[in-house]
Amino acid sequence: MLRQSGLITAGLALALALPVAPAAAAPPGPTATGTGGAVSTVDATASRAAIDVLRKGGNAMDAAVAAAAMLGVTEPYVAALGGGGFLVYYDAKSGKVHTIDGRETAPKAMRPDAFVDPATGKAIPFDQAVTSGLSVGVPGTLAQWRAGLSRFGTRSLGSLLQPAIKVADGGFPVDQEFFDQTSLNATRFAKIPATAKLFLPGGAPPAVGSTFRNPDLAGTYRTLARRGTGWFYGGGLGDEIVKTVQEPPSGLRPGVMDPADLKAYTAPFRAPTRVGYHGLEVFGMAPPSSGGSTVGEALNVLERFPLSKSDPVQALHYYLEASKVAYADRAAYVGDVPGVPLKELLSDGYAAERACPIKPDTALTAPVAPGTPDGTYGCPSPAGSTAALPYEGPQTTHLVVSDKWGNVVAYTLTIEQFGGSGLTVPGRGFLLNNELTDFSFVPSATDPNSAAPGKRPRSSMAPTIVLRDGRPFLALGSPGGSTIITTVLQILLNRLHLGMSLPQAVAAPRATQRNTAVTLAEQGFLDLYGPALTAKGQKLDLFAGPPPSIGAATALEFLTGRRVQAVAEPVRRHGGTALVVRP
């Protein structure tokens, strides 16, 4: 937000106006450029469902819901009725950005020490917490669809479910990604009869090239189309969800969800986060997501340094340093609690203080300590911290949509782990989330992410919309758990400063620094930049996964003449699909 940084801002404007230089990285991935509307998702069937809605006169919100419903069929281990997410929406009529919080909530009976073993006083093993009823939060996806369609949509939920019903009934070809995700879960799925029956036909993952059908989910969608979301939030389907949570198979920990928890659930509209960055406006998701605040703080810090395609190593060094301090503050201050100091975290003064210890040729020793966003800022000496990065599952999905009127959706949705809690609602065709494991397992009076009744666990989901001169310029996001924030940041750095087109920016190799002692990076990043960054004091190692890649982004760029470029990954998670209405 440095308005005095005229030379840097002018340089960014020039970079965006000039042809981009080739990236020394992976080749550009699936792209489509045209007019009339655009979509990018991880799945071809979901992208086609969204484009069909746009071609038939639906808007971006309608198309996003249709794509998300289809992902519940074709990507059931990351997107399902049993999960939640965050949605950022640009309304072309008003020129304003809105967000909808569909994050899952803790049941009213949840205790702060729910994940602590009373016999030992220590956190229960993570695998026992995940595969259990205890991990299941009250799902928010359907309430989020209802809220978005009610305010901005033009089609009924029932009509938007029809494409997904057809595919769930008729089936879709199993690809390598679906097979890999099933195989990763096969051992625990085999112990849960309803899940094994659906996802392990014949006792094994369905083979690549075979047809996977989910008539149970088709039936669930049909009933939702007929009866509405009240069947889920306070009706018979809600009772079945509660029974699944409270009575998991023998050996799994039961949860404490109650029908009243479902009846009480809401998906509220929240004010977005906003930062100015070199004349652009960057909008994201406010708490309980940490995406908007952490991306915004890191950008504010980065704005204080020269970033140029002529020296990508230096720019990446500053990116890693800005990530360290922003993640330190994320851990200390951001959660579903009153009084998150967003205004100060995103202020120029605080950015100056946090940037002050960052040096061009010396890396801060991570983990660094959080700052003090109190309105009084100077240049403190760097301090260390013993804070550990909480585990956050990387298995999520993201989609972006625009329409002919100029409305834009950036939507990240998830059930947390690949396969969520592993619990399938019998006969209903969908898995339940394990989002409550995103809470800190051991409660602390100073931890904003300790569990509590009705609370939403902190998330890193970072659906982002960037405006230039008040109109959409970029829309992007990614899965990847706590790496989501760095993926969004690095794509913005690549596109805005390092001379890359949007396809190149998405395809480029990634590194993620989350205030940890070592920066984890993809092999391509280590090959290109490892020695030079190591010389500056950065400690790097290979990001092992699974999956062995960082994120799986989807993005849009709004060009001249109402043209839009839709971009998906070329390789990560076996690639995605980008489409436009009129190429």
Coordinates of C-alpha atoms in Angstrom, one line a residue:
M1 CA 0.0 0.0 0.0
L2 CA 3.0 2.3 -0.4
R3 CA 1.7 5.3 -2.3
Q4 CA 5.2 7.0 -2.1
S5 CA 6.7 4.1 -4.1
G6 CA 6.1 5.7 -7.4
L7 CA 9.0 4.2 -9.3
I8 CA 7.9 0.7 -8.3
T9 CA 4.3 1.3 -9.1
A10 CA 5.2 2.8 -12.5
G11 CA 7.4 -0.2 -13.1
L12 CA 4.5 -2.6 -12.4
A13 CA 2.2 -0.7 -14.8
L14 CA 4.8 -0.9 -17.5
A15 CA 5.4 -4.6 -16.9
L16 CA 1.6 -5.2 -17.3
A17 CA 1.5 -3.3 -20.5
L18 CA 4.5 -4.9 -22.2
P19 CA 4.6 -8.4 -23.7
V20 CA 5.7 -11.0 -21.2
A21 CA 9.0 -12.8 -21.3
P22 CA 9.1 -16.6 -21.5
A23 CA 9.4 -18.3 -18.1
A24 CA 12.2 -20.7 -17.5
A25 CA 9.8 -23.3 -16.1
A26 CA 7.1 -25.7 -17.1
P27 CA 5.2 -25.0 -20.4
P28 CA 1.9 -23.2 -20.1
G29 CA -1.0 -25.4 -19.1
P30 CA -4.6 -25.6 -20.4
T31 CA -5.8 -22.2 -21.4
A32 CA -8.7 -20.7 -23.2
T33 CA -9.3 -17.1 -24.3
G34 CA -12.5 -15.6 -25.5
T35 CA -15.7 -13.8 -24.6
G36 CA -19.1 -14.5 -23.2
G37 CA -17.9 -16.1 -20.0
A38 CA -15.0 -18.3 -18.8
V39 CA -14.4 -21.1 -16.3
S40 CA -11.4 -23.0 -15.0
T41 CA -11.6 -26.1 -12.7
V42 CA -9.6 -29.2 -12.0
D43 CA -12.1 -31.3 -13.9
A44 CA -13.3 -31.3 -17.5
T45 CA -16.8 -32.4 -16.7
A46 CA -17.2 -29.7 -14.0
S47 CA -15.9 -27.0 -16.4
R48 CA -18.3 -28.1 -19.1
A49 CA -21.2 -28.0 -16.7
A50 CA -20.4 -24.4 -15.8
I51 CA -19.9 -23.4 -19.5
D52 CA -23.3 -24.9 -20.4
V53 CA -25.0 -22.8 -17.7
L54 CA -23.3 -19.7 -19.1
R55 CA -24.3 -20.5 -22.7
K56 CA -27.9 -20.9 -21.6
G57 CA -28.0 -17.5 -20.0
G58 CA -27.0 -18.3 -16.4
N59 CA -24.6 -16.0 -14.6
A60 CA -21.3 -16.7 -12.8
M61 CA -22.9 -17.6 -9.5
D62 CA -25.2 -20.1 -11.2
A63 CA -22.3 -21.6 -13.1
A64 CA -20.1 -21.9 -10.0
V65 CA -22.8 -23.8 -8.2
A66 CA -23.3 -26.2 -11.2
A67 CA -19.5 -26.8 -11.3
A68 CA -19.3 -27.4 -7.6
A69 CA -22.2 -29.8 -7.7
M70 CA -20.5 -31.7 -10.5
L71 CA -17.2 -31.8 -8.5
G72 CA -19.2 -33.5 -5.8
V73 CA -19.6 -36.3 -8.3
T74 CA -16.3 -36.4 -10.1
E75 CA -14.0 -35.2 -7.3
P76 CA -15.9 -36.7 -4.3
Y77 CA -12.8 -36.8 -2.1
V78 CA -12.3 -33.1 -2.1
A79 CA -15.7 -31.5 -2.8
A80 CA -19.0 -32.8 -1.4
L81 CA -22.2 -31.9 0.3
G82 CA -20.5 -32.9 3.5
G83 CA -18.0 -30.1 3.4
G84 CA -17.7 -26.3 3.1
G85 CA -15.7 -23.5 1.6
F86 CA -15.2 -19.8 0.9
L87 CA -16.5 -17.8 -2.0
V88 CA -15.5 -14.4 -3.3
Y89 CA -17.9 -12.7 -5.7
Y90 CA -17.5 -9.5 -7.8
D91 CA -20.9 -8.0 -8.6
A92 CA -20.6 -6.1 -11.9
K93 CA -23.8 -4.1 -11.4
S94 CA -22.6 -2.5 -8.1
G95 CA -18.9 -2.8 -8.7
K96 CA -18.5 -4.3 -5.2
V97 CA -16.8 -7.5 -3.9
H98 CA -18.7 -9.8 -1.5
T99 CA -17.8 -13.0 0.3
I100 CA -19.8 -15.9 1.6
D101 CA -18.5 -18.0 4.5
G102 CA -19.5 -21.6 4.1
R103 CA -16.9 -22.9 6.6
E104 CA -18.0 -25.8 8.8
T105 CA -18.8 -25.1 12.5
A106 CA -18.1 -27.1 15.6
P107 CA -21.1 -28.7 17.3
K108 CA -22.5 -26.9 20.4
A109 CA -21.3 -29.8 22.5
M110 CA -17.7 -29.6 21.3
R111 CA -15.2 -29.1 24.1
P112 CA -11.9 -27.2 23.7
D113 CA -10.0 -30.4 24.7
A114 CA -12.0 -32.6 22.4
F115 CA -8.8 -33.9 20.7
V116 CA -6.9 -34.4 24.0
D117 CA -6.6 -38.0 25.4
P118 CA -7.8 -37.7 29.0
A119 CA -5.6 -40.7 29.9
T120 CA -2.4 -39.0 28.8
G121 CA -3.2 -35.3 28.7
K122 CA -1.7 -35.2 25.2
A123 CA -3.3 -34.9 21.7
I124 CA -4.8 -38.1 20.3
P125 CA -3.0 -39.5 17.2
F126 CA -3.9 -37.5 14.1
D127 CA -5.1 -40.5 12.1
Q128 CA -7.5 -41.4 14.9
A129 CA -8.8 -37.9 15.0
V130 CA -9.3 -37.6 11.2
T131 CA -11.1 -40.9 10.6
S132 CA -13.8 -40.4 13.2
G133 CA -17.1 -38.7 13.9
L134 CA -15.2 -36.3 16.2
S135 CA -13.6 -34.6 13.2
V136 CA -16.9 -33.8 11.4
G137 CA -18.0 -30.1 11.4
V138 CA -21.5 -29.0 10.5
P139 CA -21.3 -28.9 6.7
G140 CA -21.7 -25.5 5.0
T141 CA -21.7 -26.2 1.3
L142 CA -25.5 -26.3 0.7
A143 CA -26.1 -23.2 2.9
Q144 CA -23.4 -21.4 0.9
W145 CA -25.1 -22.3 -2.4
R146 CA -28.4 -21.2 -1.1
A147 CA -27.1 -17.9 0.1
G148 CA -25.2 -17.2 -3.2
L149 CA -28.1 -18.1 -5.4
S150 CA -30.6 -16.2 -3.3
R151 CA -28.7 -13.0 -3.6
F152 CA -26.9 -13.2 -6.9
G153 CA -28.2 -16.2 -8.9
T154 CA -30.7 -16.4 -11.7
R155 CA -31.4 -20.2 -11.7
S156 CA -32.9 -22.5 -9.1
L157 CA -30.7 -25.0 -7.2
G158 CA -32.8 -27.8 -8.6
S159 CA -32.0 -26.9 -12.2
L160 CA -28.3 -26.5 -11.5
L161 CA -28.1 -30.0 -9.9
Q162 CA -29.4 -31.7 -13.1
P163 CA -26.1 -32.0 -15.0
A164 CA -24.5 -33.6 -11.9
I165 CA -27.5 -35.9 -11.5
K166 CA -27.0 -37.1 -15.1
V167 CA -23.3 -37.9 -14.6
A168 CA -23.8 -39.5 -11.2
D169 CA -26.4 -41.8 -12.7
G170 CA -24.6 -42.6 -16.0
G171 CA -21.1 -42.5 -14.6
F172 CA -17.8 -41.0 -15.6
P173 CA -14.4 -42.6 -16.7
V174 CA -12.0 -43.1 -13.8
D175 CA -8.8 -41.2 -14.5
Q176 CA -5.4 -41.5 -12.8
E177 CA -6.2 -38.8 -10.3
F178 CA -9.4 -40.5 -9.1
F179 CA -7.6 -43.8 -8.9
D180 CA -4.7 -42.3 -6.9
Q181 CA -6.9 -40.6 -4.5
T182 CA -9.0 -43.8 -3.9
S183 CA -5.8 -45.9 -3.5
L184 CA -4.5 -43.4 -0.9
N185 CA -7.6 -44.0 1.1
A186 CA -8.2 -47.7 0.4
T187 CA -7.0 -49.0 3.8
R188 CA -9.2 -46.8 5.9
F189 CA -12.2 -46.9 3.5
A190 CA -12.1 -50.7 3.8
K191 CA -12.9 -50.4 7.5
I192 CA -16.1 -48.3 6.9
P193 CA -18.8 -50.4 5.3
A194 CA -20.8 -47.6 3.6
T195 CA -17.6 -46.1 2.2
A196 CA -16.1 -49.3 1.1
K197 CA -19.4 -50.3 -0.7
L198 CA -19.4 -47.0 -2.7
F199 CA -15.7 -46.3 -3.4
L200 CA -14.1 -49.8 -3.3
P201 CA -16.4 -51.9 -5.6
G202 CA -15.2 -55.4 -5.5
G203 CA -12.9 -54.5 -2.6
A204 CA -10.5 -52.5 -4.6
P205 CA -10.2 -49.0 -6.2
P206 CA -11.9 -48.8 -9.5
A207 CA -9.5 -49.2 -12.4
V208 CA -8.3 -46.4 -14.6
G209 CA -10.7 -46.3 -17.6
S210 CA -13.6 -48.0 -15.9
T211 CA -16.8 -46.2 -15.3
F212 CA -17.7 -45.0 -11.8
R213 CA -21.3 -44.5 -11.0
N214 CA -22.9 -43.0 -7.9
P215 CA -26.7 -43.5 -8.1
D216 CA -26.9 -42.8 -4.3
L217 CA -25.7 -39.3 -4.9
A218 CA -27.9 -38.9 -7.9
G219 CA -30.9 -39.7 -5.6
T220 CA -29.7 -37.3 -3.0
Y221 CA -29.4 -34.5 -5.5
R222 CA -32.9 -35.3 -6.9
T223 CA -34.4 -35.1 -3.4
L224 CA -32.6 -31.8 -2.7
A225 CA -33.9 -30.5 -6.0
R226 CA -37.5 -31.4 -5.0
R227 CA -37.4 -30.7 -1.3
G228 CA -34.8 -27.9 -0.9
T229 CA -32.0 -27.4 1.5
G230 CA -34.3 -27.7 4.5
W231 CA -34.1 -31.5 4.1
F232 CA -30.4 -31.2 4.9
Y233 CA -30.6 -28.4 7.6
G234 CA -33.3 -29.7 9.9
G235 CA -34.9 -32.5 7.9
G236 CA -34.5 -36.2 7.4
L237 CA -31.1 -36.0 5.6
G238 CA -29.7 -34.0 8.5
D239 CA -30.8 -36.7 10.9
E240 CA -29.0 -39.3 8.8
I241 CA -25.8 -37.2 8.9
V242 CA -26.1 -36.9 12.7
K243 CA -26.5 -40.7 13.0
T244 CA -23.4 -41.2 10.9
V245 CA -21.4 -38.9 13.1
Q246 CA -22.6 -40.2 16.4
E247 CA -22.5 -43.9 15.5
P248 CA -19.4 -44.6 13.3
P249 CA -18.2 -48.1 12.8
S250 CA -16.7 -49.9 15.8
G251 CA -13.3 -48.7 16.7
L252 CA -13.8 -45.1 15.5
R253 CA -14.4 -42.2 17.8
P254 CA -18.0 -40.9 17.8
G255 CA -18.8 -37.2 17.3
V256 CA -21.1 -34.9 19.2
M257 CA -23.1 -33.3 16.4
D258 CA -26.8 -32.9 17.1
P259 CA -29.8 -32.1 14.7
A260 CA -30.0 -28.7 16.4
D261 CA -26.4 -27.9 15.1
L262 CA -27.6 -28.4 11.5
K263 CA -30.7 -26.3 12.1
A264 CA -28.6 -23.4 13.5
Y265 CA -26.1 -23.3 10.7
T266 CA -25.8 -20.2 8.6
A267 CA -23.5 -19.2 5.7
P268 CA -23.0 -15.5 6.4
F269 CA -21.9 -12.7 4.0
R270 CA -18.7 -11.1 5.4
A271 CA -16.8 -8.0 4.4
P272 CA -13.8 -9.0 2.3
T273 CA -10.3 -8.1 3.2
R274 CA -8.8 -5.5 0.9
V275 CA -5.3 -4.1 0.3
G276 CA -4.0 -1.7 -2.3
Y277 CA -1.0 -3.0 -4.1
H278 CA 0.8 -0.9 -6.7
G279 CA -2.5 0.7 -7.8
L280 CA -4.4 -2.6 -7.8
E281 CA -7.0 -3.7 -5.2
V282 CA -6.6 -7.2 -3.9
F283 CA -9.7 -8.7 -2.2
G284 CA -9.8 -11.9 -0.2
M285 CA -11.5 -13.8 2.5
A286 CA -11.7 -12.5 6.1
P287 CA -11.6 -14.7 9.2
P288 CA -12.2 -17.5 9.9
S289 CA -10.1 -17.8 6.8
S290 CA -6.5 -16.6 7.2
G291 CA -6.2 -16.4 3.4
G292 CA -7.1 -12.8 2.9
S293 CA -5.3 -11.4 5.8
T294 CA -2.0 -13.3 5.2
V295 CA -1.9 -12.7 1.5
G296 CA -2.7 -9.1 2.1
E297 CA 0.0 -8.6 4.8
A298 CA 2.6 -10.3 2.7
L299 CA 1.8 -8.1 -0.3
N300 CA 2.0 -5.0 1.9
V301 CA 5.5 -6.1 3.0
L302 CA 6.6 -7.0 -0.5
E303 CA 5.5 -3.5 -1.7
R304 CA 8.4 -2.0 0.2
F305 CA 11.0 -3.8 -1.9
P306 CA 12.0 -3.6 -5.6
L307 CA 10.8 -6.7 -7.4
S308 CA 12.0 -7.2 -11.0
K309 CA 12.1 -9.8 -13.7
S310 CA 15.7 -8.9 -14.2
D311 CA 16.5 -10.4 -10.8
P312 CA 14.0 -13.2 -10.0
V313 CA 16.2 -14.6 -7.2
Q314 CA 16.1 -11.4 -5.3
A315 CA 12.3 -11.1 -5.8
L316 CA 11.8 -14.7 -4.6
H317 CA 14.1 -14.0 -1.5
Y318 CA 11.8 -11.2 -0.5
Y319 CA 8.7 -13.4 -1.2
L320 CA 10.0 -16.0 1.2
E321 CA 10.9 -13.4 3.9
A322 CA 7.5 -11.7 3.6
S323 CA 5.8 -15.1 3.9
K324 CA 7.7 -15.8 7.2
V325 CA 6.5 -12.7 9.0
A326 CA 2.9 -12.9 7.6
Y327 CA 2.6 -16.6 8.7
A328 CA 3.9 -15.7 12.2
D329 CA 1.1 -13.1 12.5
R330 CA -1.4 -15.5 11.1
A331 CA -0.7 -18.0 13.9
A332 CA -0.8 -15.4 16.6
Y333 CA -3.8 -13.4 15.7
V334 CA -6.1 -15.0 13.1
G335 CA -9.0 -17.3 13.9
D336 CA -12.8 -17.3 14.5
V337 CA -12.5 -15.1 17.5
P338 CA -13.6 -11.5 18.3
G339 CA -11.1 -8.7 17.9
V340 CA -8.8 -10.1 15.2
P341 CA -6.7 -6.9 14.5
L342 CA -7.3 -6.9 10.7
K343 CA -7.1 -3.2 10.3
E344 CA -3.6 -3.1 11.8
L345 CA -2.4 -6.3 10.3
L346 CA -3.2 -4.8 6.9
S347 CA -1.9 -1.3 7.6
D348 CA 1.0 0.5 6.0
G349 CA 2.6 1.2 9.3
Y350 CA 2.6 -2.4 10.4
A351 CA 3.9 -3.5 7.0
A352 CA 6.8 -1.1 7.4
E353 CA 7.6 -2.5 10.9
R354 CA 7.5 -6.1 9.7
A355 CA 9.5 -5.4 6.6
C356 CA 12.2 -3.5 8.5
P357 CA 14.3 -6.5 9.6
I358 CA 14.2 -8.1 6.1
K359 CA 17.6 -7.8 4.4
P360 CA 18.5 -8.3 0.7
D361 CA 21.2 -10.8 1.3
T362 CA 20.4 -12.4 4.6
A363 CA 17.5 -14.7 5.5
L364 CA 15.6 -14.3 8.8
T365 CA 16.0 -17.4 10.9
A366 CA 12.6 -19.1 11.0
P367 CA 10.3 -19.5 12.8
V368 CA 10.2 -15.7 13.5
A369 CA 8.1 -14.2 16.3
P370 CA 4.8 -12.5 15.6
G371 CA 4.8 -8.7 15.6
T372 CA 2.6 -6.4 17.7
P373 CA -0.1 -4.8 15.6
D374 CA -0.9 -2.1 18.1
G375 CA -0.7 1.1 16.0
T376 CA 2.7 2.1 17.3
Y377 CA 5.4 1.1 14.9
G378 CA 9.2 1.2 14.7
C379 CA 12.0 -1.1 13.6
P380 CA 12.4 -3.9 16.1
S381 CA 15.2 -6.4 16.0
P382 CA 14.2 -9.8 14.6
A383 CA 13.2 -12.3 17.2
G384 CA 12.8 -16.1 17.1
S385 CA 9.9 -18.2 18.0
T386 CA 9.2 -21.8 18.9
A387 CA 5.8 -21.8 17.4
A388 CA 5.0 -24.9 15.3
L389 CA 3.0 -24.9 12.1
P390 CA -0.3 -26.8 12.7
Y391 CA -1.1 -29.5 10.3
E392 CA -3.7 -28.6 7.7
G393 CA -4.7 -31.1 5.0
P394 CA -3.7 -30.1 1.4
Q395 CA -6.6 -31.8 -0.3
T396 CA -9.1 -29.1 -1.5
T397 CA -10.3 -27.7 -4.9
H398 CA -10.7 -24.3 -6.4
L399 CA -12.7 -22.9 -9.4
V400 CA -13.1 -19.6 -11.1
V401 CA -16.0 -18.4 -13.3
S402 CA -16.9 -15.2 -15.1
D403 CA -20.0 -14.3 -17.2
K404 CA -20.9 -12.0 -20.1
W405 CA -22.1 -9.3 -17.7
G406 CA -18.7 -9.1 -15.9
N407 CA -19.6 -11.0 -12.7
V408 CA -16.8 -13.1 -11.2
V409 CA -16.6 -16.0 -8.8
A410 CA -13.5 -17.3 -7.0
Y411 CA -14.5 -20.3 -5.0
T412 CA -12.5 -22.7 -2.8
L413 CA -14.3 -25.8 -1.4
T414 CA -13.2 -28.8 0.5
I415 CA -13.9 -31.7 2.9
E416 CA -10.3 -31.2 4.2
Q417 CA -8.3 -34.5 3.7
F418 CA -8.6 -36.6 0.6
G419 CA -11.7 -38.5 1.6
G420 CA -12.5 -36.2 4.6
S421 CA -13.4 -38.2 7.7
G422 CA -13.8 -41.3 5.6
L423 CA -17.5 -41.5 6.8
T424 CA -20.1 -41.9 4.0
V425 CA -23.7 -41.2 4.9
P426 CA -25.2 -44.6 4.1
G427 CA -27.2 -44.6 0.9
R428 CA -26.6 -40.9 0.2
G429 CA -23.4 -41.1 -1.9
F430 CA -21.2 -38.4 -0.2
L431 CA -18.5 -38.2 2.4
L432 CA -18.4 -36.1 5.5
N433 CA -15.6 -33.6 6.2
N434 CA -12.9 -33.8 8.9
E435 CA -12.6 -30.0 9.1
L436 CA -12.5 -29.9 13.0
T437 CA -9.0 -31.3 12.9
D438 CA -8.0 -27.8 11.6
F439 CA -8.4 -26.7 15.2
S440 CA -5.4 -26.7 17.4
F441 CA -5.5 -30.1 19.2
V442 CA -4.2 -28.8 22.5
P443 CA -6.2 -25.8 23.7
S444 CA -4.6 -22.6 24.8
A445 CA -6.0 -19.3 26.2
T446 CA -3.9 -17.4 23.8
D447 CA -4.5 -19.5 20.7
P448 CA -7.1 -18.0 18.4
N449 CA -7.7 -21.4 16.8
S450 CA -8.5 -23.5 19.9
A451 CA -11.8 -25.4 19.5
A452 CA -15.1 -24.1 21.0
P453 CA -18.8 -24.7 20.5
G454 CA -20.1 -23.2 17.3
K455 CA -16.7 -22.0 16.3
R456 CA -15.3 -22.3 12.8
P457 CA -11.7 -23.7 12.5
R458 CA -9.2 -21.4 10.9
S459 CA -8.6 -22.0 7.2
S460 CA -5.9 -21.0 4.7
M461 CA -8.3 -21.0 1.8
A462 CA -7.6 -17.8 -0.2
P463 CA -10.0 -17.2 -3.1
T464 CA -8.8 -13.9 -4.5
I465 CA -10.1 -11.3 -6.9
V466 CA -7.8 -8.4 -8.1
L467 CA -9.3 -5.2 -9.5
R468 CA -7.6 -2.7 -11.7
D469 CA -9.3 0.7 -12.0
G470 CA -12.3 -0.8 -10.2
R471 CA -12.8 -3.6 -12.7
P472 CA -11.7 -7.3 -12.6
F473 CA -8.1 -7.9 -13.6
L474 CA -7.3 -11.3 -12.0
A475 CA -9.2 -14.1 -10.1
L476 CA -7.4 -17.0 -8.7
G477 CA -7.0 -19.5 -5.9
S478 CA -5.7 -23.0 -5.2
P479 CA -6.0 -26.1 -2.9
G480 CA -3.1 -27.0 -0.7
G481 CA -3.9 -26.5 2.9
S482 CA -1.5 -24.0 4.5
T483 CA 0.4 -23.8 1.2
I484 CA -2.7 -22.2 -0.5
I485 CA -1.5 -18.7 0.7
T486 CA 2.0 -19.0 -0.7
T487 CA 0.6 -20.4 -4.0
V488 CA -1.6 -17.4 -4.5
L489 CA 1.2 -15.1 -3.5
Q490 CA 3.7 -16.7 -5.8
I491 CA 1.3 -16.6 -8.8
L492 CA 0.8 -12.9 -8.2
L493 CA 4.5 -12.3 -7.9
N494 CA 5.1 -14.2 -11.1
R495 CA 2.4 -12.4 -13.0
L496 CA 2.9 -8.9 -11.7
H497 CA 6.7 -8.7 -11.4
L498 CA 8.6 -11.6 -13.0
G499 CA 7.5 -11.1 -16.6
M500 CA 5.3 -14.1 -16.8
S501 CA 1.9 -14.5 -18.6
L502 CA -0.8 -15.9 -16.4
P503 CA -0.4 -19.5 -17.9
Q504 CA 3.4 -19.3 -17.1
A505 CA 2.7 -17.9 -13.7
V506 CA 0.5 -20.8 -12.8
A507 CA 2.8 -23.4 -14.3
A508 CA 6.0 -22.1 -12.8
P509 CA 7.6 -24.2 -10.1
R510 CA 6.7 -23.3 -6.5
A511 CA 8.2 -23.0 -3.0
T512 CA 6.3 -22.6 0.2
Q513 CA 7.6 -20.8 3.3
R514 CA 5.2 -20.9 6.2
N515 CA 7.4 -19.6 9.0
T516 CA 9.2 -22.9 9.3
A517 CA 12.9 -23.6 9.6
V518 CA 13.1 -24.9 6.1
T519 CA 11.4 -23.8 2.9
L520 CA 9.8 -26.7 1.0
A521 CA 9.9 -26.5 -2.8
E522 CA 9.1 -28.5 -5.9
Q523 CA 12.1 -30.0 -7.7
G524 CA 11.9 -27.5 -10.6
F525 CA 12.2 -24.6 -8.2
L526 CA 15.2 -26.2 -6.5
D527 CA 16.8 -26.7 -9.8
L528 CA 16.2 -23.1 -11.0
Y529 CA 16.8 -21.1 -7.8
G530 CA 18.1 -23.4 -5.0
P531 CA 21.8 -22.5 -5.1
A532 CA 21.3 -18.8 -5.5
L533 CA 18.7 -18.6 -2.7
T534 CA 20.9 -20.8 -0.4
A535 CA 23.6 -18.2 -0.9
K536 CA 21.3 -15.7 0.6
G537 CA 20.8 -17.9 3.7
Q538 CA 17.6 -19.6 2.7
K539 CA 17.2 -23.2 3.7
L540 CA 15.4 -25.3 1.1
D541 CA 14.3 -28.9 0.8
L542 CA 12.1 -30.9 -1.5
F543 CA 8.3 -30.8 -0.9
A544 CA 7.5 -34.5 -0.7
G545 CA 3.7 -34.5 -0.5
P546 CA 1.5 -36.3 -1.0
P547 CA 0.7 -35.1 -3.5
P548 CA 4.3 -34.3 -4.6
S549 CA 3.3 -30.8 -5.9
I550 CA 2.3 -27.6 -4.3
G551 CA -1.3 -26.5 -5.0
A552 CA -3.4 -26.9 -8.1
A553 CA -4.4 -23.4 -9.1
T554 CA -7.1 -22.1 -11.4
A555 CA -7.2 -18.5 -12.5
L556 CA -8.7 -15.9 -14.9
E557 CA -7.2 -12.7 -16.4
F558 CA -9.4 -10.1 -17.9
L559 CA -8.0 -8.7 -21.1
T560 CA -9.0 -5.9 -23.4
G561 CA -12.2 -6.0 -25.5
R562 CA -14.1 -8.1 -22.9
R563 CA -11.9 -11.0 -23.6
V564 CA -11.0 -13.3 -20.7
Q565 CA -8.2 -15.8 -20.4
A566 CA -9.0 -18.9 -18.3
V567 CA -6.0 -20.9 -17.0
A568 CA -5.6 -24.3 -15.4
E569 CA -2.7 -26.4 -14.3
P570 CA -0.8 -28.4 -17.0
V571 CA 0.6 -31.1 -14.7
R572 CA -0.2 -30.7 -11.0
R573 CA -2.8 -33.3 -9.9
H574 CA -2.9 -34.4 -13.5
G575 CA -3.9 -31.0 -14.8
G576 CA -7.2 -29.0 -15.1
T577 CA -9.5 -27.7 -17.7
A578 CA -10.1 -24.1 -18.9
L579 CA -13.0 -23.1 -21.2
V580 CA -14.7 -20.0 -22.6
V581 CA -18.1 -19.5 -24.1
R582 CA -16.9 -18.0 -27.4
P583 CA -13.2 -18.7 -28.2

